[in-house]
Amino acid sequence: MICYVAAEHAHGDVRVPLTPATAAALVKLGLDVHAHPGLGRASHYADEEYQAAGVAFTTEHVSGLHRADLVLRVRPPSATDIGRMKRGAVHLSFFDPFHERGLIMAFAHAGVSAVSMEMIPRTTLAQKMDALSSQASLAGYAAVIQAAARLRRALPMMMTPAGTILPARVFVIGAGVAGLQAIATAKRLGARVEAFDTRPAVEEQVRSLGAKFVKIDLGETGQTAGGYAQALTPEQIARQQAAMVKICAQADVVITTAKVFGRKAPRLVTAEMLAGMRAGSVVVDLAIESGGNVEGAVAGEDVVTSRGVTIIGQPCLEGTVAHHASQVLAANYAAWITHFWDTSKRALRLDPPDEILRGCLITHGGAIVHPQFVP
Ligand code: NAD
């Protein structure tokens, strides 16, 4: 079975779905792994390391895709590339199936089995394949580092003979995987951290990291069976915004990570709230790729408001630590492949009744098979 990995750096994202370590594991399983030379160069994985792991290099992208039984990529493919794949091949990537109907149709039409990395169930059994978590964790870390680099203040308290520097105040909105890592990072750097999430279960986790949980009474918020937040009503959002005005005004850094799975992110930080913040404060919008939590945030840019507040709208912050983001992401891909590998047939076995597969397989056998996307 041939596995092909193209070297793609779409939108400046240099993460890769295959590292030398995972290549060695796939070769050991019995896969014939082909990749484009220079695949991991930008994330500091050398060609020689891939070759030592048993990867065969090819510069023929079109025939690489055409011959492959399995294609790995980080970002969504183009419809053209889908059309170049052979029927029955398997494609693993993030591709935002909730908003990419055209790609789903193209996969079905090409007879390609499309696996959506964002749809892998967040269950204990699938934990090793949970690419949303592995990437969100690094994004949360990077958000604090990026904010600290722009903040013209120190984060920790420092007592010096020349006077005392007070700790910076960090407010994290949304304490899921990314938010909890942002809290932990800001705490390690010595900041005073507060956080809020609509899921009440999070309070204990926030406290255990040494941060203060901000209490806002929004009435019934709840969560889905899968553990995700429910969308709030407009009245609840307004109450949340009103309660956060003062906390934002006192914060040096606000990090927003609030998302509602499969839907547009809620707008939580308004222009009015930004106007109340001190000049020099920094806001990081980690939900920018799903619509943004912060009014005025622009994807891919730092926006400085007229009051001197910097809003960081850089998408894919985990890409700033691409070496480690790739390490864990590639491990997620390898775990998926290993789980579905049939040792006797030396091929992938896509077993429809499998609980993990039911969650993440969107197209198969020329049709859309995932119930959420069936027309
Ligand atoms: P996410 O990226 O969908 O959302 C980020 C956070 O934003 C969530 O904590 C959510 O509650 C919060 N949020 C949504 N609306 C908000 C609002 N208006 N104000 C403040 N916060 C708001 O979530 P995620 O980080 O991917 O995690 C989702 C869930 O999955 C969590 O419960 C997490 O514990 C769970 N999870 C389970 C596993 C596992 O069991 N293997 C692995 C990873 C995550």
PDB file of C-alpha atoms in Angstrom, residues 198-375:
ATOM      1  CA  THR A 198     -19.856  28.595  29.912  1.00  0.00           C
ATOM      2  CA  ARG A 199     -19.380  24.937  30.851  1.00  0.00           C
ATOM      3  CA  PRO A 200     -19.607  24.831  34.661  1.00  0.00           C
ATOM      4  CA  ALA A 201     -17.500  21.640  34.754  1.00  0.00           C
ATOM      5  CA  VAL A 202     -14.464  23.729  33.799  1.00  0.00           C
ATOM      6  CA  GLU A 203     -14.357  25.724  37.051  1.00  0.00           C
ATOM      7  CA  GLU A 204     -12.482  23.010  38.934  1.00  0.00           C
ATOM      8  CA  GLN A 205      -9.912  22.621  36.122  1.00  0.00           C
ATOM      9  CA  VAL A 206      -9.261  26.366  36.045  1.00  0.00           C
ATOM     10  CA  ARG A 207      -8.782  26.467  39.820  1.00  0.00           C
ATOM     11  CA  SER A 208      -6.464  23.465  39.781  1.00  0.00           C
ATOM     12  CA  LEU A 209      -4.126  25.466  37.526  1.00  0.00           C
ATOM     13  CA  GLY A 210      -3.976  28.224  40.140  1.00  0.00           C
ATOM     14  CA  ALA A 211      -6.164  30.669  38.209  1.00  0.00           C
ATOM     15  CA  LYS A 212      -9.334  32.404  39.390  1.00  0.00           C
ATOM     16  CA  PHE A 213     -12.616  31.303  37.787  1.00  0.00           C
ATOM     17  CA  VAL A 214     -14.826  34.289  37.038  1.00  0.00           C
ATOM     18  CA  LYS A 215     -18.433  33.587  37.927  1.00  0.00           C
ATOM     19  CA  ILE A 216     -21.057  34.917  35.526  1.00  0.00           C
ATOM     20  CA  ASP A 217     -24.655  33.844  35.964  1.00  0.00           C
ATOM     21  CA  LEU A 218     -25.974  33.069  32.483  1.00  0.00           C
ATOM     22  CA  GLY A 219     -28.769  30.709  33.537  1.00  0.00           C
ATOM     23  CA  GLU A 220     -28.849  27.323  31.810  1.00  0.00           C
ATOM     24  CA  THR A 221     -25.806  26.886  29.528  1.00  0.00           C
ATOM     25  CA  GLY A 222     -25.226  23.130  29.441  1.00  0.00           C
ATOM     26  CA  GLN A 223     -23.094  21.094  27.094  1.00  0.00           C
ATOM     27  CA  THR A 224     -23.620  18.570  24.306  1.00  0.00           C
ATOM     28  CA  ALA A 225     -23.324  14.802  24.822  1.00  0.00           C
ATOM     29  CA  GLY A 226     -19.863  15.082  23.240  1.00  0.00           C
ATOM     30  CA  GLY A 227     -18.766  17.588  25.910  1.00  0.00           C
ATOM     31  CA  TYR A 228     -18.950  20.680  23.690  1.00  0.00           C
ATOM     32  CA  ALA A 229     -20.461  24.018  24.687  1.00  0.00           C
ATOM     33  CA  GLN A 230     -23.967  24.844  23.487  1.00  0.00           C
ATOM     34  CA  ALA A 231     -24.544  28.099  21.596  1.00  0.00           C
ATOM     35  CA  LEU A 232     -25.806  30.835  23.928  1.00  0.00           C
ATOM     36  CA  THR A 233     -28.915  32.903  23.274  1.00  0.00           C
ATOM     37  CA  PRO A 234     -28.402  36.575  22.286  1.00  0.00           C
ATOM     38  CA  GLU A 235     -29.585  37.571  25.795  1.00  0.00           C
ATOM     39  CA  GLN A 236     -27.003  35.286  27.425  1.00  0.00           C
ATOM     40  CA  ILE A 237     -24.233  36.699  25.211  1.00  0.00           C
ATOM     41  CA  ALA A 238     -25.256  40.237  26.181  1.00  0.00           C
ATOM     42  CA  ARG A 239     -25.146  39.284  29.890  1.00  0.00           C
ATOM     43  CA  GLN A 240     -21.744  37.692  29.446  1.00  0.00           C
ATOM     44  CA  GLN A 241     -20.379  40.771  27.654  1.00  0.00           C
ATOM     45  CA  ALA A 242     -21.712  43.102  30.343  1.00  0.00           C
ATOM     46  CA  ALA A 243     -20.074  41.010  33.063  1.00  0.00           C
ATOM     47  CA  MET A 244     -16.724  40.938  31.259  1.00  0.00           C
ATOM     48  CA  VAL A 245     -16.371  44.712  30.646  1.00  0.00           C
ATOM     49  CA  LYS A 246     -14.617  45.393  33.952  1.00  0.00           C
ATOM     50  CA  ILE A 247     -12.380  42.310  33.802  1.00  0.00           C
ATOM     51  CA  CYS A 248     -11.203  43.216  30.272  1.00  0.00           C
ATOM     52  CA  ALA A 249     -10.577  46.809  31.380  1.00  0.00           C
ATOM     53  CA  GLN A 250      -8.250  45.584  34.127  1.00  0.00           C
ATOM     54  CA  ALA A 251      -6.464  42.997  31.963  1.00  0.00           C
ATOM     55  CA  ASP A 252      -3.125  43.455  30.210  1.00  0.00           C
ATOM     56  CA  VAL A 253      -3.798  40.407  28.041  1.00  0.00           C
ATOM     57  CA  VAL A 254      -7.142  38.912  26.958  1.00  0.00           C
ATOM     58  CA  ILE A 255      -7.034  35.540  25.203  1.00  0.00           C
ATOM     59  CA  THR A 256     -10.266  34.359  23.618  1.00  0.00           C
ATOM     60  CA  THR A 257     -10.706  30.696  22.667  1.00  0.00           C
ATOM     61  CA  ALA A 258     -14.507  30.389  22.770  1.00  0.00           C
ATOM     62  CA  LYS A 259     -15.881  28.095  20.089  1.00  0.00           C
ATOM     63  CA  VAL A 260     -19.107  26.206  19.464  1.00  0.00           C
ATOM     64  CA  PHE A 261     -18.333  23.051  17.478  1.00  0.00           C
ATOM     65  CA  GLY A 262     -19.489  23.191  13.849  1.00  0.00           C
ATOM     66  CA  ARG A 263     -20.834  26.733  14.194  1.00  0.00           C
ATOM     67  CA  LYS A 264     -19.579  30.293  13.964  1.00  0.00           C
ATOM     68  CA  ALA A 265     -17.681  31.425  17.059  1.00  0.00           C
ATOM     69  CA  PRO A 266     -19.620  33.792  19.357  1.00  0.00           C
ATOM     70  CA  ARG A 267     -18.697  37.505  19.262  1.00  0.00           C
ATOM     71  CA  LEU A 268     -17.709  38.141  22.878  1.00  0.00           C
ATOM     72  CA  VAL A 269     -15.326  41.118  22.986  1.00  0.00           C
ATOM     73  CA  THR A 270     -17.014  44.203  21.548  1.00  0.00           C
ATOM     74  CA  ALA A 271     -15.503  47.478  20.308  1.00  0.00           C
ATOM     75  CA  GLU A 272     -16.903  49.082  23.437  1.00  0.00           C
ATOM     76  CA  MET A 273     -15.042  46.595  25.659  1.00  0.00           C
ATOM     77  CA  LEU A 274     -11.837  47.214  23.681  1.00  0.00           C
ATOM     78  CA  ALA A 275     -12.299  50.961  24.136  1.00  0.00           C
ATOM     79  CA  GLY A 276     -12.317  50.429  27.895  1.00  0.00           C
ATOM     80  CA  MET A 277      -8.955  48.622  27.876  1.00  0.00           C
ATOM     81  CA  ARG A 278      -5.626  50.296  28.653  1.00  0.00           C
ATOM     82  CA  ALA A 279      -3.295  51.395  25.829  1.00  0.00           C
ATOM     83  CA  GLY A 280      -0.639  48.728  25.308  1.00  0.00           C
ATOM     84  CA  SER A 281      -2.952  45.828  26.222  1.00  0.00           C
ATOM     85  CA  VAL A 282      -3.022  42.841  23.893  1.00  0.00           C
ATOM     86  CA  VAL A 283      -5.975  40.703  22.817  1.00  0.00           C
ATOM     87  CA  VAL A 284      -5.426  37.343  21.093  1.00  0.00           C
ATOM     88  CA  ASP A 285      -8.367  35.948  19.114  1.00  0.00           C
ATOM     89  CA  LEU A 286      -7.795  32.196  18.908  1.00  0.00           C
ATOM     90  CA  ALA A 287     -11.225  31.685  17.334  1.00  0.00           C
ATOM     91  CA  ILE A 288     -10.354  33.848  14.308  1.00  0.00           C
ATOM     92  CA  GLU A 289     -10.561  30.925  11.870  1.00  0.00           C
ATOM     93  CA  SER A 290     -14.124  30.134  12.861  1.00  0.00           C
ATOM     94  CA  GLY A 291     -15.407  33.705  12.699  1.00  0.00           C
ATOM     95  CA  GLY A 292     -13.618  35.343  15.620  1.00  0.00           C
ATOM     96  CA  ASN A 293     -14.551  36.253  19.191  1.00  0.00           C
ATOM     97  CA  VAL A 294     -13.264  39.810  18.967  1.00  0.00           C
ATOM     98  CA  GLU A 295     -14.829  42.722  17.104  1.00  0.00           C
ATOM     99  CA  GLY A 296     -12.339  44.245  14.674  1.00  0.00           C
ATOM    100  CA  ALA A 297      -9.974  41.252  14.620  1.00  0.00           C
ATOM    101  CA  VAL A 298      -8.581  40.610  11.133  1.00  0.00           C
ATOM    102  CA  ALA A 299      -7.319  37.171  10.116  1.00  0.00           C
ATOM    103  CA  GLY A 300      -3.571  37.233   9.598  1.00  0.00           C
ATOM    104  CA  GLU A 301      -3.052  40.711  10.994  1.00  0.00           C
ATOM    105  CA  ASP A 302      -2.246  42.651  14.136  1.00  0.00           C
ATOM    106  CA  VAL A 303      -4.792  45.449  14.427  1.00  0.00           C
ATOM    107  CA  VAL A 304      -4.014  48.350  16.760  1.00  0.00           C
ATOM    108  CA  THR A 305      -7.146  50.202  17.879  1.00  0.00           C
ATOM    109  CA  SER A 306      -7.271  54.000  18.145  1.00  0.00           C
ATOM    110  CA  ARG A 307      -6.889  53.503  21.930  1.00  0.00           C
ATOM    111  CA  GLY A 308      -3.658  51.528  21.457  1.00  0.00           C
ATOM    112  CA  VAL A 309      -4.930  47.994  22.074  1.00  0.00           C
ATOM    113  CA  THR A 310      -3.310  45.346  19.840  1.00  0.00           C
ATOM    114  CA  ILE A 311      -5.611  42.597  18.548  1.00  0.00           C
ATOM    115  CA  ILE A 312      -3.703  39.570  17.278  1.00  0.00           C
ATOM    116  CA  GLY A 313      -5.711  37.771  14.588  1.00  0.00           C
ATOM    117  CA  GLN A 314      -3.055  35.349  13.437  1.00  0.00           C
ATOM    118  CA  PRO A 315      -4.719  32.087  12.427  1.00  0.00           C
ATOM    119  CA  CYS A 316      -3.164  28.733  13.240  1.00  0.00           C
ATOM    120  CA  LEU A 317      -0.971  29.920  16.095  1.00  0.00           C
ATOM    121  CA  GLU A 318       0.162  26.317  16.592  1.00  0.00           C
ATOM    122  CA  GLY A 319       2.028  26.826  13.306  1.00  0.00           C
ATOM    123  CA  THR A 320       4.434  29.156  15.140  1.00  0.00           C
ATOM    124  CA  VAL A 321       5.722  26.055  16.932  1.00  0.00           C
ATOM    125  CA  ALA A 322       5.508  23.911  13.805  1.00  0.00           C
ATOM    126  CA  HIS A 323       8.182  21.423  14.868  1.00  0.00           C
ATOM    127  CA  HIS A 324       6.275  20.282  17.929  1.00  0.00           C
ATOM    128  CA  ALA A 325       2.845  20.803  16.373  1.00  0.00           C
ATOM    129  CA  SER A 326       3.969  18.430  13.599  1.00  0.00           C
ATOM    130  CA  GLN A 327       5.419  15.950  16.080  1.00  0.00           C
ATOM    131  CA  VAL A 328       2.086  15.468  17.826  1.00  0.00           C
ATOM    132  CA  LEU A 329      -0.065  15.880  14.719  1.00  0.00           C
ATOM    133  CA  ALA A 330       1.897  13.233  12.817  1.00  0.00           C
ATOM    134  CA  ALA A 331       1.548  10.968  15.847  1.00  0.00           C
ATOM    135  CA  ASN A 332      -2.248  11.466  15.634  1.00  0.00           C
ATOM    136  CA  TYR A 333      -2.220  10.422  11.961  1.00  0.00           C
ATOM    137  CA  ALA A 334       0.009   7.419  12.670  1.00  0.00           C
ATOM    138  CA  ALA A 335      -2.279   6.334  15.536  1.00  0.00           C
ATOM    139  CA  TRP A 336      -5.290   6.495  13.185  1.00  0.00           C
ATOM    140  CA  ILE A 337      -3.513   4.439  10.515  1.00  0.00           C
ATOM    141  CA  THR A 338      -2.289   1.880  13.052  1.00  0.00           C
ATOM    142  CA  HIS A 339      -5.802   1.502  14.479  1.00  0.00           C
ATOM    143  CA  PHE A 340      -7.269   0.697  11.062  1.00  0.00           C
ATOM    144  CA  TRP A 341      -4.341  -1.378   9.805  1.00  0.00           C
ATOM    145  CA  ASP A 342      -5.000  -4.999   8.894  1.00  0.00           C
ATOM    146  CA  THR A 343      -1.678  -6.745   9.531  1.00  0.00           C
ATOM    147  CA  SER A 344      -2.558  -9.878   7.579  1.00  0.00           C
ATOM    148  CA  LYS A 345      -3.684  -7.964   4.467  1.00  0.00           C
ATOM    149  CA  ARG A 346      -1.061  -5.207   4.917  1.00  0.00           C
ATOM    150  CA  ALA A 347      -3.775  -2.678   4.087  1.00  0.00           C
ATOM    151  CA  LEU A 348      -6.226  -0.310   5.782  1.00  0.00           C
ATOM    152  CA  ARG A 349      -9.478  -1.937   6.843  1.00  0.00           C
ATOM    153  CA  LEU A 350     -12.296   0.570   7.009  1.00  0.00           C
ATOM    154  CA  ASP A 351     -14.798  -1.252   9.103  1.00  0.00           C
ATOM    155  CA  PRO A 352     -18.093   0.657   8.969  1.00  0.00           C
ATOM    156  CA  PRO A 353     -19.320  -0.379  12.432  1.00  0.00           C
ATOM    157  CA  ASP A 354     -16.213   1.021  14.129  1.00  0.00           C
ATOM    158  CA  GLU A 355     -17.157   3.807  16.550  1.00  0.00           C
ATOM    159  CA  ILE A 356     -14.199   6.036  15.618  1.00  0.00           C
ATOM    160  CA  LEU A 357     -14.741   5.572  11.892  1.00  0.00           C
ATOM    161  CA  ARG A 358     -18.443   6.395  12.178  1.00  0.00           C
ATOM    162  CA  GLY A 359     -17.385   9.760  13.600  1.00  0.00           C
ATOM    163  CA  CYS A 360     -14.720  10.786  11.114  1.00  0.00           C
ATOM    164  CA  LEU A 361     -15.362   9.018   7.769  1.00  0.00           C
ATOM    165  CA  ILE A 362     -17.278  11.479   5.622  1.00  0.00           C
ATOM    166  CA  THR A 363     -17.283   9.780   2.187  1.00  0.00           C
ATOM    167  CA  HIS A 364     -16.752   6.123   1.233  1.00  0.00           C
ATOM    168  CA  GLY A 365     -17.446   3.972  -1.823  1.00  0.00           C
ATOM    169  CA  GLY A 366     -18.507   6.956  -3.928  1.00  0.00           C
ATOM    170  CA  ALA A 367     -21.098   8.252  -1.445  1.00  0.00           C
ATOM    171  CA  ILE A 368     -21.434  10.583   1.546  1.00  0.00           C
ATOM    172  CA  VAL A 369     -21.671   8.204   4.510  1.00  0.00           C
ATOM    173  CA  HIS A 370     -21.550  10.493   7.550  1.00  0.00           C
ATOM    174  CA  PRO A 371     -25.138  11.091   8.754  1.00  0.00           C
ATOM    175  CA  GLN A 372     -24.454  14.774   9.547  1.00  0.00           C
ATOM    176  CA  PHE A 373     -23.484  15.468   5.926  1.00  0.00           C
ATOM    177  CA  VAL A 374     -25.849  13.224   3.968  1.00  0.00           C
ATOM    178  CA  PRO A 375     -27.982  15.595   1.840  1.00  0.00           C
TER     179      PRO A 375
END
